[in-house]
């Protein structure tokens, strides 16, 4: 029997139409709202899955009641109209969207419809060839090259009109500014996805967590947010990358196949991800499964696989339905996010003493993995995101190996009678020392820096880790064991482990061979360069990048310890607050003692990196700002350093030159105010003689 309020053979009843109309209006409002949050503010409030569900519901209603479908419906549009901070420009050809297949059946259904469509055009092929690619989870852009030169770069926007973000895109080293050919085509439009590598995302979040900043939700939002920054410097500081996946408008060049276009892109220096041509839908389905299997192992995030008919003519003949080309489809993977309840927030002590919150969750499956613990990064993050016990939260595995709590869902946040905001304990959970919070700081920490067993364990783990001293055979387990046995007390004890050789041999799982190997890798670590030692010691805020820059700037720990806060702040990437903390720590007795013991053990406390090369810029300090016409900032920095100069990040009276490119902002203003000489790229090159 047909329920009274749904369609029946005679068409929908009045009541059903009314309900559907109201629900459709509601859904449209809601979807538009979320579109804005996602596309314009890069701050989605709901998960992709929740969003897809809304869209699917609206689609269902519209297909049941076609009269409710309008061209303005979000089902007919791609994303929201762009925010207006950047000049809006029309795409040469619309940037289309992709229909979705959620499983193999839907994929096969799509192929059948495509065949039927082509048959109706008089095209009958035994087997079709398809290209299968990863569906990169980033931000779609278009790059227009006229006569071989990059003319403009535009975000997708609503597919028809996007935002001109050329200056920002120029800061991305992977984007060629010129096509490397003598006779370039008159017009060449490249399309691709801007993304951030998981490893870069993870490092950035770790660094932010360490410095007390709120962390980023996922690589996609960070990439999108970074491209749409008004401050070019900020964009330049983010590790943005490109995968190009196709061409758009073309003049003076054409491609018979999509794979041919990709090969050309690659030849011209555009990063093109792995792709392969497959004959027949069986092979295509297998390739899609293959991408899904590899998903976790990739250093970038994909949310599906994209299948495209390879023959350009067939792609054209298949045509476009709504905003979706019939010749391509996205096989969507399950989202990296899920919603669950945060049962409890527990606090641990981190390696630099900060109290680190951890979430205990109602177990939930995220892309095949059951998650019950997730990191909340730090105190500031918890406050910034207003996360409380009992909240319904979004948990993600995006961009990280370790699951993270993104934040409460809108429903979680609006819930009445929520728990009080969580507060870190007044005593260190590891050693019981009363915790401290310095004035003006957002951080609670255990002041028992080298004495607290919690901090000590974390500090050891960090010291021996691959990124630091890289001591093979000395992992978490061994560190915990040796701490328990009393072989380890302070970091320098690692280098007297050999004294315990006999005792080691008595331990379960240790034999002559493994003990000798372990002792040999400890010995070998003494040759690690100074910057690694500096990183391994683990002063708050010194990640591997800062450690490298400090090592390059000062050349030795002694020079660093003798430096003033101001001098430390002249190091590239080191601000005043961090410089002060570094100076303070290097003046502490316990740090000095540790350094002396490491020195006695034979570690490298001075760099093989020369403090500065000799050259026309010897003794000069330069600041880079804006986009240079022909060099990335890193290239410019290398040239300056090779010429003996030093690059710092902030302009002061001591700055000798400010090198300014296009869209230079506040630094240029400051240089003018302080009457610092301003150079353009050409005069910089002249100065360094080449
Ligand atoms: S092709 C006509 N290939 O997915 C189809 N898109 O829903 C145009 N995307 O806006 C896109 N990886 O942001 C294509 N290998 C890939 C892709 C890809 C990611 C994104 C892109 C596009 C959206 C389509």
XYZ file of C-alpha atoms in Angstrom, residues 326-643:
318
model
C 29.255 12.198 -18.475
C 32.650 10.873 -19.442
C 34.112 11.038 -15.937
C 33.140 9.925 -12.466
C 34.534 10.029 -8.951
C 34.623 6.851 -6.920
C 34.278 8.203 -3.417
C 35.997 6.653 -0.436
C 34.564 6.735 3.063
C 35.324 10.023 4.799
C 38.315 10.291 7.119
C 35.991 11.812 9.704
C 33.358 10.449 12.017
C 31.155 11.737 14.794
C 31.240 10.279 18.284
C 30.987 11.215 21.955
C 33.938 12.513 23.915
C 33.741 10.632 27.192
C 36.603 12.166 29.091
C 39.582 14.467 28.760
C 42.746 13.208 30.434
C 45.997 15.127 30.761
C 49.536 13.913 30.196
C 52.786 15.754 30.389
C 54.591 16.440 27.106
C 58.314 16.450 26.462
C 58.695 20.138 27.091
C 56.535 20.072 30.189
C 53.282 21.319 28.750
C 50.182 19.475 29.815
C 48.752 17.668 26.839
C 45.066 16.828 26.750
C 43.911 13.516 25.347
C 40.369 12.493 24.482
C 38.811 9.214 25.510
C 36.072 8.503 23.006
C 33.089 6.290 22.546
C 34.728 3.859 20.079
C 34.029 4.770 16.470
C 35.254 3.374 13.161
C 37.060 5.851 10.907
C 38.132 4.452 7.515
C 38.349 0.947 8.881
C 40.134 1.723 12.122
C 38.460 1.740 15.521
C 39.317 4.924 17.325
C 38.946 5.370 21.080
C 41.767 7.749 21.895
C 42.483 10.944 20.068
C 44.837 13.804 20.616
C 43.496 17.197 21.555
C 46.944 18.719 20.901
C 47.075 21.322 23.638
C 45.278 23.474 26.092
C 44.881 26.392 23.704
C 43.321 24.169 21.093
C 40.761 22.864 23.543
C 39.794 26.385 24.533
C 39.825 27.749 20.972
C 37.607 24.942 19.754
C 35.475 24.887 22.889
C 35.729 21.158 23.388
C 34.154 19.739 26.532
C 33.555 16.385 28.115
C 30.314 14.772 26.967
C 30.309 16.667 23.667
C 29.415 15.130 20.386
C 32.647 15.651 18.460
C 34.102 15.205 14.996
C 37.075 12.863 14.995
C 39.425 12.731 12.054
C 42.351 10.738 10.798
C 42.935 13.283 8.038
C 46.510 14.437 7.616
C 47.733 12.420 10.541
C 48.506 8.949 11.701
C 47.140 9.750 15.109
C 43.410 10.473 15.274
C 42.487 13.977 16.314
C 39.416 15.660 17.665
C 38.490 18.445 15.247
C 35.900 20.003 17.525
C 32.365 19.682 18.786
C 29.636 19.314 16.180
C 27.174 22.179 15.962
C 24.720 20.038 17.933
C 27.386 19.270 20.521
C 28.150 22.942 20.970
C 24.522 23.978 21.254
C 23.630 21.293 23.766
C 22.137 22.543 26.997
C 23.789 21.622 30.267
C 27.240 21.040 28.825
C 30.105 20.224 31.121
C 32.317 23.082 32.286
C 35.320 23.904 30.074
C 38.087 21.444 30.935
C 40.905 22.713 33.099
C 44.385 21.210 33.292
C 45.242 19.702 36.675
C 46.956 21.780 39.324
C 49.526 19.035 39.849
C 51.611 17.305 37.217
C 50.022 13.925 36.495
C 53.482 12.352 36.223
C 55.415 13.807 39.162
C 52.921 15.673 41.298
C 54.804 18.977 41.103
C 52.390 21.932 41.247
C 51.826 23.064 37.679
C 52.456 26.635 36.568
C 51.033 29.072 34.106
C 53.194 32.094 33.373
C 51.644 35.491 33.166
C 50.394 36.316 29.732
C 50.810 32.692 28.644
C 48.046 30.258 27.759
C 50.092 27.286 28.830
C 50.053 25.196 31.921
C 53.255 23.275 32.457
C 55.164 21.136 34.875
C 58.186 23.204 35.942
C 60.155 20.105 36.944
C 61.746 20.088 33.475
C 64.528 17.540 33.657
C 63.333 15.882 36.878
C 59.789 14.907 35.962
C 59.596 11.241 34.910
C 56.814 12.010 32.429
C 58.822 14.677 30.676
C 61.918 12.573 30.911
C 60.325 9.650 29.084
C 59.021 11.916 26.324
C 62.368 13.706 26.098
C 64.216 10.398 25.673
C 61.771 9.239 23.040
C 62.287 12.454 21.129
C 66.066 12.403 21.503
C 66.471 8.928 19.983
C 63.810 9.395 17.292
C 64.502 9.151 13.589
C 64.168 12.892 13.059
C 66.571 13.683 15.921
C 69.597 11.489 16.814
C 68.181 8.532 14.879
C 69.433 5.784 17.164
C 68.467 2.436 15.709
C 67.358 -0.192 18.190
C 66.519 2.357 20.864
C 62.781 2.789 20.554
C 59.980 3.589 22.964
C 60.054 0.153 24.553
C 63.770 0.123 25.217
C 63.680 3.688 26.522
C 60.925 2.770 28.972
C 62.819 -0.331 30.070
C 66.151 1.412 30.569
C 64.481 4.204 32.511
C 62.833 1.637 34.729
C 66.075 -0.237 35.274
C 67.829 2.999 36.132
C 70.289 2.786 33.219
C 68.841 6.049 32.014
C 68.295 9.037 34.155
C 69.385 11.982 32.079
C 69.810 12.134 28.311
C 73.605 11.916 28.441
C 73.269 8.470 30.071
C 72.513 7.087 26.632
C 76.189 7.484 25.895
C 77.250 5.437 28.904
C 74.911 2.547 28.172
C 78.010 0.549 27.264
C 78.852 0.509 31.010
C 75.823 -1.729 31.454
C 76.788 -4.185 28.750
C 76.828 -7.197 31.084
C 73.486 -6.320 32.636
C 71.994 -5.776 29.177
C 73.033 -9.256 28.119
C 70.967 -10.677 30.976
C 67.797 -9.024 29.708
C 65.098 -10.852 27.832
C 65.390 -10.321 24.113
C 68.966 -9.040 24.208
C 71.861 -11.102 22.866
C 75.470 -10.358 21.981
C 74.491 -9.361 18.480
C 71.642 -7.060 19.344
C 73.500 -5.418 22.231
C 76.526 -4.769 20.041
C 74.324 -3.377 17.333
C 72.563 -1.093 19.768
C 75.832 0.166 21.236
C 77.201 0.709 17.736
C 74.234 2.811 16.673
C 74.552 4.873 19.842
C 78.217 5.381 19.016
C 77.361 6.291 15.425
C 74.877 8.932 16.559
C 77.775 10.955 17.956
C 78.498 11.952 14.382
C 75.052 13.489 13.892
C 75.389 17.129 12.853
C 75.001 19.940 15.320
C 71.518 20.921 14.201
C 70.228 17.460 15.013
C 71.737 17.599 18.477
C 70.126 20.982 18.969
C 66.795 19.574 17.847
C 67.249 16.439 19.978
C 67.900 18.391 23.181
C 64.327 19.532 22.775
C 64.151 23.141 23.877
C 60.541 24.337 23.693
C 59.684 25.673 20.241
C 62.788 24.351 18.483
C 61.543 22.028 15.787
C 63.844 20.644 13.135
C 63.461 23.680 10.887
C 64.292 26.157 13.614
C 67.168 23.959 14.743
C 68.644 24.017 11.260
C 68.294 27.765 10.973
C 69.793 28.383 14.395
C 72.694 26.055 13.626
C 73.336 27.859 10.383
C 73.091 31.260 11.990
C 75.280 30.610 15.038
C 77.471 27.695 14.095
C 77.781 26.398 17.666
C 75.875 25.977 20.898
C 78.396 28.246 22.603
C 77.764 31.071 20.165
C 74.060 30.570 20.689
C 74.343 30.614 24.448
C 76.392 33.807 24.256
C 73.904 35.548 21.978
C 71.421 38.142 23.112
C 67.706 37.611 22.685
C 67.811 40.187 19.937
C 70.499 38.320 18.041
C 68.607 35.072 18.353
C 65.522 36.789 16.997
C 67.450 37.693 13.867
C 67.393 34.032 12.913
C 65.103 33.274 10.042
C 61.740 32.118 11.361
C 62.406 32.902 15.043
C 60.217 35.541 16.628
C 60.955 37.515 19.760
C 58.930 35.414 22.156
C 60.631 32.233 21.061
C 64.039 33.918 21.093
C 63.477 34.921 24.681
C 62.504 31.416 25.668
C 65.585 29.994 23.934
C 67.872 32.462 25.708
C 66.239 31.679 29.046
C 66.619 27.961 28.629
C 70.220 28.177 27.532
C 70.924 30.097 30.726
C 69.397 27.426 32.983
C 71.811 25.344 35.052
C 70.166 22.056 34.162
C 70.397 22.746 30.429
C 74.013 23.873 30.714
C 74.901 20.736 32.637
C 73.239 18.561 30.054
C 75.060 20.338 27.246
C 78.423 19.861 28.993
C 77.746 16.160 29.490
C 76.802 15.736 25.844
C 79.944 17.596 24.872
C 82.018 15.279 27.066
C 80.327 12.295 25.414
C 81.596 13.536 22.057
C 78.462 14.918 20.420
C 78.685 17.634 17.791
C 77.938 20.953 19.446
C 79.377 23.036 16.677
C 78.349 22.986 13.083
C 80.100 21.889 10.011
C 77.742 24.410 8.431
C 79.748 27.585 8.011
C 78.164 30.501 9.822
C 78.188 32.413 6.560
C 79.951 32.227 3.247
C 82.321 35.007 2.267
C 80.996 37.201 -0.485
C 79.657 40.554 -1.556
C 76.949 40.361 1.113
C 79.216 39.337 4.019
C 77.953 40.841 7.230
C 74.767 42.068 5.603
C 71.285 41.279 6.820
C 68.446 41.098 4.321
C 64.715 40.616 4.534
C 62.643 39.177 1.698
C 59.090 40.282 1.087
C 56.498 39.881 -1.669
C 56.782 37.723 -4.760
C 59.899 38.013 -6.875
C 59.408 37.715 -10.631
C 61.840 34.867 -11.290
C 62.853 33.286 -8.014
C 61.053 31.614 -5.177
C 61.887 32.900 -1.784
C 63.980 29.854 -1.000
C 66.005 30.345 -4.143
C 66.579 33.982 -3.261
C 67.626 33.017 0.230
C 70.086 30.470 -1.073
C 71.640 33.033 -3.390
C 71.913 35.587 -0.599
C 73.476 33.101 1.778
C 75.886 31.922 -0.870
C 76.940 35.550 -1.244
